[in-house]
Coordinates of C-alpha atoms and ligand atoms in Angstrom, one line a residue:
X274 CA 1.1 5.3 -1.5
X275 CA 4.4 6.7 -0.1
X276 CA 4.6 9.2 -3.0
X277 CA 1.0 10.3 -2.4
X278 CA 1.7 10.8 1.2
X279 CA 4.9 12.9 0.5
X280 CA 2.9 15.1 -1.9
X281 CA 0.1 15.4 0.6
X282 CA 2.4 16.5 3.5
X283 CA 4.5 18.9 1.4
X284 CA 1.3 20.6 0.2
X285 CA -0.2 20.9 3.7
X286 CA 2.9 21.5 5.8
X287 CA 5.3 23.4 3.4
X288 CA 7.8 24.0 6.2
X289 CA 8.3 20.3 7.0
X290 CA 11.3 18.6 5.6
X291 CA 11.0 15.1 4.1
X292 CA 13.6 12.6 3.3
X293 CA 12.4 9.9 0.9
X294 CA 14.5 6.7 1.2
X295 CA 13.5 4.4 -1.7
X296 CA 15.3 1.5 -3.3
X297 CA 13.4 2.1 -6.5
X298 CA 12.5 -1.5 -7.1
X299 CA 10.3 -2.3 -10.1
X300 CA 7.4 -0.7 -8.1
X301 CA 9.3 2.5 -7.3
X302 CA 8.9 5.4 -9.7
X303 CA 10.4 8.9 -9.3
X304 CA 8.0 10.2 -11.9
X305 CA 5.4 10.0 -9.2
X306 CA 7.2 12.7 -7.3
X307 CA 8.3 14.9 -10.3
X308 CA 6.1 17.8 -9.0
X309 CA 8.0 18.1 -5.8
X310 CA 11.5 17.2 -6.9
X311 CA 12.6 20.8 -6.8
X312 CA 10.9 21.6 -3.5
X313 CA 13.7 22.8 -1.2
X314 CA 12.2 20.7 1.7
X315 CA 12.2 17.4 -0.2
X316 CA 15.2 15.2 -0.4
X317 CA 15.4 11.9 -2.2
X318 CA 17.9 9.2 -1.4
X319 CA 18.2 6.0 -3.3
X320 CA 18.7 3.2 -0.8
X321 CA 17.6 0.1 0.9
X322 CA 15.7 0.1 4.3
X323 CA 17.4 -3.3 5.0
X324 CA 20.9 -1.7 4.8
X325 CA 22.0 0.1 8.0
X326 CA 24.3 2.5 6.2
X327 CA 21.5 3.6 3.8
X328 CA 19.1 4.1 6.7
X329 CA 21.7 6.0 8.7
X330 CA 22.5 8.2 5.7
X331 CA 18.8 9.1 5.4
X332 CA 18.6 10.0 9.0
X333 CA 21.6 12.3 8.6
X334 CA 21.6 15.0 11.2
X335 CA 18.4 13.5 12.7
X336 CA 14.8 13.0 11.9
X337 CA 11.7 13.4 14.1
X338 CA 9.5 10.7 12.5
X339 CA 9.9 7.7 10.4
X340 CA 6.9 6.5 8.4
X341 CA 7.6 3.1 6.9
X342 CA 5.8 2.8 3.5
X343 CA 8.7 0.8 1.9
X344 CA 7.8 -2.8 1.3
X345 CA 7.5 -5.6 -1.2
X346 CA 3.7 -5.6 -1.5
X347 CA 2.3 -7.8 -4.3
X348 CA 0.9 -11.1 -3.0
X349 CA 1.3 -12.9 -6.3
X350 CA 5.0 -12.0 -6.5
X351 CA 5.4 -13.2 -2.9
X352 CA 4.2 -16.6 -4.1
X353 CA 6.5 -16.6 -7.1
X354 CA 9.6 -15.2 -5.3
X355 CA 9.3 -14.7 -1.5
X356 CA 12.9 -13.9 -0.9
X357 CA 12.7 -10.1 -1.3
X358 CA 9.6 -10.0 0.9
X359 CA 11.4 -11.5 3.9
X360 CA 14.4 -9.3 3.3
X361 CA 12.6 -5.9 2.8
X362 CA 9.5 -6.4 4.9
X363 CA 11.1 -8.1 7.9
X364 CA 14.8 -7.2 7.8
X365 CA 14.0 -3.7 6.5
X366 CA 11.6 -3.1 9.4
X367 CA 14.2 -4.4 11.9
X368 CA 16.9 -2.1 10.5
X369 CA 14.6 0.9 10.8
X370 CA 13.6 0.0 14.3
X371 CA 17.3 -0.3 15.3
X372 CA 17.8 3.2 13.8
X373 CA 14.9 4.5 15.8
X374 CA 16.5 3.2 18.9
X375 CA 20.0 4.5 18.1
X376 CA 18.9 8.0 17.0
X377 CA 16.1 8.5 19.5
X378 CA 13.6 9.1 16.7
X379 CA 10.4 10.5 18.3
X380 CA 7.8 8.6 16.3
X381 CA 7.8 5.5 14.1
X382 CA 4.7 4.5 12.1
X383 CA 4.5 1.1 10.5
X384 CA 2.3 1.0 7.5
X385 CA 0.8 -2.4 7.5
X386 CA -2.1 -4.3 6.1
X387 CA -5.3 -6.0 7.2
X388 CA -4.0 -9.1 5.4
X389 CA -1.9 -10.0 8.5
X390 CA -5.2 -11.1 10.1
X391 CA -6.0 -13.7 7.3
X392 CA -9.5 -14.2 6.0
X393 CA -12.8 -13.6 7.9
X394 CA -16.1 -15.1 6.9
X395 CA -18.3 -12.7 8.9
X396 CA -17.8 -9.8 11.2
X397 CA -14.7 -7.6 11.2
X398 CA -11.1 -7.7 12.4
X399 CA -10.3 -5.4 15.2
X400 CA -6.9 -4.3 16.6
X401 CA -6.8 -7.3 19.0
X402 CA -7.6 -10.0 16.3
X403 CA -4.9 -12.7 16.1
X404 CA -2.5 -12.7 13.1
X405 CA -3.3 -15.6 10.7
X406 CA -1.4 -14.6 7.5
X407 CA -1.9 -16.9 4.5
X408 CA 0.6 -15.6 2.0
X409 CA 4.4 -15.0 2.1
X410 CA 3.6 -11.3 1.8
X411 CA 1.2 -11.1 4.7
X412 CA 3.4 -13.4 6.8
X413 CA 6.4 -11.0 6.2
X414 CA 4.2 -8.0 7.1
X415 CA 3.0 -9.8 10.2
X416 CA 6.6 -10.6 11.2
X417 CA 7.5 -7.0 10.8
X418 CA 4.5 -5.9 12.9
X419 CA 5.5 -8.3 15.7
X420 CA 9.0 -6.8 15.7
X421 CA 7.4 -3.3 16.0
X422 CA 5.4 -4.6 19.0
X423 CA 8.4 -6.1 20.6
X424 CA 10.5 -3.0 20.2
X425 CA 7.8 -1.0 21.9
X426 CA 7.5 -3.5 24.8
X427 CA 11.2 -4.2 25.2
X428 CA 12.8 -0.9 24.4
X429 CA 9.8 1.4 24.9
X430 CA 10.3 2.8 21.4
X431 CA 7.6 5.2 20.1
X432 CA 6.1 2.7 17.6
X433 CA 2.6 2.8 16.1
X434 CA 1.3 0.1 13.9
X435 CA -1.5 0.6 11.3
X436 CA -3.4 -2.0 9.4
X437 CA -5.2 -0.7 6.3
X438 CA -7.6 -2.2 3.8
X439 CA -6.7 -2.1 0.1
X440 CA -5.6 1.1 -1.6
X441 CA -7.0 2.6 -4.7
X442 CA -6.0 5.7 -6.5
X443 CA -3.7 7.2 -9.1
X444 CA -0.1 6.1 -9.8
X445 CA -0.5 2.5 -8.6
X446 CA 1.7 0.0 -10.4
X447 CA -0.6 -1.9 -12.9
X448 CA -0.1 -5.3 -11.3
X449 CA -2.6 -4.5 -8.5
X450 CA -6.2 -5.5 -9.2
X451 CA -7.8 -2.2 -10.0
X452 CA -5.1 -0.6 -12.3
X453 CA -4.6 -4.1 -13.9
X454 CA -8.3 -4.2 -14.9
X455 CA -8.5 -0.6 -16.0
X456 CA -5.3 -0.7 -18.1
X457 CA -6.0 -4.0 -19.7
X458 CA -9.4 -2.7 -20.8
X459 CA -7.8 0.5 -22.1
X460 CA -5.5 -1.7 -24.1
X461 CA -8.4 -3.7 -25.5
X462 CA -7.4 -6.8 -23.6
X463 CA -9.4 -9.2 -21.5
X464 CA -9.4 -8.9 -17.7
X465 CA -8.2 -11.9 -15.5
X466 CA -10.4 -12.6 -12.5
X467 CA -9.2 -15.3 -10.0
X468 CA -11.6 -18.2 -9.2
X469 CA -15.2 -17.0 -9.4
X470 CA -14.4 -13.4 -8.4
X471 CA -16.4 -13.8 -5.1
X472 CA -13.4 -12.7 -2.9
X473 CA -14.4 -9.6 -0.9
X474 CA -12.2 -6.6 -0.3
X475 CA -12.5 -3.3 1.5
X476 CA -11.0 -0.3 -0.4
X477 CA -9.7 3.1 0.7
X478 CA -8.9 6.1 -1.6
X479 CA -5.3 7.3 -1.3
X480 CA -6.2 10.8 0.1
X481 CA -8.3 9.2 2.8
X482 CA -5.4 7.0 3.8
X483 CA -3.0 10.0 3.8
X484 CA -5.5 11.8 6.1
X485 CA -5.6 8.7 8.4
X486 CA -1.8 8.7 8.8
X487 CA -1.8 12.4 9.4
X488 CA -4.3 11.9 12.2
X489 CA -2.3 9.1 13.7
X490 CA 0.9 11.3 13.5
X491 CA -1.0 13.9 15.5
X492 CA -3.0 11.9 17.9
X493 CA -1.8 8.3 17.8
X494 CA -0.3 6.9 21.0
X495 CA 3.0 5.0 21.1
X496 CA 2.5 1.2 21.3
X497 CA -1.0 1.4 19.9
X498 CA -2.4 -0.3 16.8
X499 CA -4.9 1.4 14.5
X500 CA -7.0 -0.2 11.8
X501 CA -7.8 1.9 8.8
X502 CA -10.9 1.0 6.9
X503 CA -13.9 2.4 5.1
X504 CA -16.5 -0.2 5.7
X505 CA -17.1 -0.4 1.9
X506 CA -16.8 -4.0 0.9
X507 CA -16.9 -5.1 -2.7
X508 CA -16.6 -8.5 -4.3
X509 CA -13.8 -8.5 -6.9
X510 CA -16.4 -9.4 -9.6
X511 CA -18.5 -6.4 -8.6
X512 CA -15.4 -4.1 -8.9
X513 CA -14.7 -5.6 -12.3
X514 CA -18.2 -5.1 -13.5
X515 CA -18.2 -1.4 -12.3
X516 CA -15.0 -0.8 -14.3
X517 CA -16.4 -2.5 -17.4
X518 CA -19.5 -0.4 -17.2
X519 CA -17.6 2.9 -16.7
X520 CA -15.3 2.1 -19.7
X521 CA -18.2 0.9 -21.9
X522 CA -17.2 -2.8 -22.2
X523 CA -19.4 -5.9 -21.8
X524 CA -18.8 -8.8 -19.4
X525 CA -17.4 -10.9 -22.3
X526 CA -14.1 -9.2 -21.4
X527 CA -13.9 -11.2 -18.1
X528 CA -11.6 -14.2 -18.2
X529 CA -11.9 -16.4 -15.1
X530 CA -8.5 -17.8 -14.3
X531 CA -7.1 -20.4 -11.8
X532 CA -7.4 -19.0 -8.3
X533 CA -4.4 -17.8 -6.4
X534 CA -3.2 -20.4 -3.9
X535 CA -4.0 -19.6 -0.3
X536 CA -6.3 -16.8 -1.5
X537 CA -8.1 -15.0 1.3
X538 CA -11.8 -14.9 0.7
X539 CA -12.7 -11.8 2.7
X540 CA -11.1 -9.0 4.5
X541 CA -13.2 -6.6 6.7
X542 CA -11.8 -4.3 9.3
X543 CA -13.2 -2.3 12.2
X544 CA -11.7 1.2 12.2
X545 CA -13.7 2.5 15.2
X546 CA -10.6 3.2 17.2
X547 CA -9.1 5.5 14.6
X548 CA -12.5 7.2 14.1
X549 CA -12.5 8.1 17.8
X550 CA -9.4 10.1 17.1
X551 CA -11.4 12.2 14.6
X552 CA -10.8 10.5 11.3
X553 CA -13.3 9.2 8.8
X554 CA -13.1 8.4 5.1
X555 CA -14.4 11.2 2.8
X556 CA -14.4 9.6 -0.6
X557 CA -16.9 6.8 -1.4
X558 CA -15.7 3.7 -3.3
X559 CA -17.7 4.7 -6.5
X560 CA -16.2 8.2 -6.5
X561 CA -12.7 6.9 -5.8
X562 CA -13.0 4.4 -8.6
X563 CA -14.3 6.9 -11.1
X564 CA -11.4 9.3 -10.2
X565 CA -9.0 6.4 -10.5
X566 CA -10.3 5.3 -13.9
X567 CA -10.1 8.9 -15.1
X568 CA -6.5 9.2 -14.0
X569 CA -5.5 6.1 -15.9
X570 CA -7.4 7.3 -19.0
X571 CA -5.5 10.6 -18.8
X572 CA -2.1 9.1 -18.0
X573 CA -1.6 6.4 -20.6
X574 CA 2.1 7.3 -21.2
X575 CA 2.8 6.7 -17.5
X576 CA 1.4 3.2 -17.3
X577 CA 2.2 2.1 -20.9
X578 CA 5.9 2.6 -20.1
X579 CA 5.5 0.3 -17.0
X580 CA 3.7 -2.4 -18.9
X581 CA 6.8 -3.6 -20.8
X582 CA 9.9 -5.6 -20.0
X583 CA 9.9 -7.0 -16.5
X584 CA 6.2 -6.4 -16.2
X585 CA 5.4 -8.6 -19.2
X586 CA 7.6 -11.4 -17.9
X587 CA 5.8 -11.3 -14.6
X588 CA 2.4 -11.2 -16.3
X589 CA 3.3 -14.2 -18.4
X590 CA 4.4 -16.2 -15.3
X591 CA 1.3 -15.2 -13.5
X592 CA -1.4 -15.5 -16.2
X593 CA 0.3 -17.7 -18.8
X594 CA 0.2 -15.2 -21.7
Ligands
NAD157 N1 -1.4 -1.6 -1.8 C1 -2.3 -1.8 -0.9 O1 -3.4 -2.1 -1.2 C2 -1.9 -1.8 0.6 C3 -2.9 -2.0 1.5 C4 -2.5 -2.0 2.9 C5 -1.2 -1.7 3.3 N2 -0.3 -1.6 2.3 C6 1.1 -1.3 2.7 O2 1.4 0.1 2.4 C7 2.8 0.2 2.1 C8 2.9 0.8 0.7 O3 2.2 0.0 -0.2 P1 2.2 0.3 -1.8 O4 1.1 -0.5 -2.4 O5 2.1 1.8 -2.0 O6 3.6 -0.2 -2.3 P2 4.3 -0.3 -3.7 O7 4.6 -1.7 -4.0 O8 3.5 0.4 -4.7 O9 5.6 0.6 -3.5 C9 6.6 0.1 -2.6 C10 7.7 1.1 -2.6 O10 8.7 0.7 -1.7 C11 10.0 0.7 -2.3 N3 10.8 -0.3 -1.7 C12 10.7 -1.7 -1.9 N4 11.7 -2.3 -1.2 C13 12.5 -1.3 -0.7 C14 13.6 -1.4 0.2 N5 14.2 -2.5 0.5 N6 14.1 -0.2 0.6 C15 13.6 1.0 0.2 N7 12.5 1.1 -0.5 C16 11.9 -0.1 -1.0 C17 9.7 0.6 -3.8 O11 10.7 1.0 -4.6 C18 8.4 1.4 -3.9 O12 8.7 2.7 -4.1 C19 3.4 -1.2 2.2 O13 4.0 -1.3 3.5 C20 2.2 -2.1 2.1 O14 2.4 -3.3 2.8 C21 -0.6 -1.6 1.0

């Protein structure tokens, strides 16, 4: 999502200067930013948000805003190997907040997730809902969000927290549900579905999320929390069936696999507070999913290169084949 946001901002505000600090983990990919790499207002720096010297180098002569997209993000990996989640998501956020304090950065936006609230059977989470994270990923993100809150309360730092529903769109690493299903089918493989597939998720298209962050940059208040959601809930099985149909496959491709431990059953988020600032999603789930499928169909080289080496090792650990 960070790369989508950089491209969105450079296209819309060509005079703004952007420094992209990225460790380039397995999930990082400079190809996603190839179209802006020669832009005179774009600077890339390979580095770790959890290392003070890297963060200070990125700040250089000073920055006005920090938007923290960098994180370890994949729940299944947080169950297999939580170490990097605690380091990047918590220590990384702490390191950035310290830099905001030291360099008087005028705005800090924490990109976080609705998963910090845990699972909800009915109704929706709002900005006041208690944190009840159930995975090492969501617990690390919750820890980071609490540090953000504390740095606003204690040091009066200009911190804003956002909790978003799930992303869908192009350039997403093929471990995440939607690109996993699409790319497996394009390779002629079966698609793994956890449990009975009844888990419910709310989805947002990348461009709609970029617009939400843009709105929060313009109109968000320091110390405030904003939920970002579309209201479009889908059961994972419904999403799988939609993709099967779009790609012309039958339901025999579905392989139900052992459920993820601690798997949240449902997320649903009330984004009324952000909508009052003048934002609303523009792309429906069906349209977003069709565009995403098309992108993966047209960019096979991009994802085929990723589905090798480390990815295959992870896949084997996760799905046993
Ligand atoms: N994917 C979703 O559905 C979703 C939903 C809600 C919120 N979020 C949040 O949005 C943000 C972006 O998520 P995403 O799915 O685009 O992530 P991603 O996993 O696709 O990419 C993460 C990026 O962070 C970089 N990174 C990781 N550790 C780093 C470190 N220590 N220092 C610097 N860079 C580092 C990686 O190299 C990569 O470029 C995350 O904070 C995530 O928690 C994601």
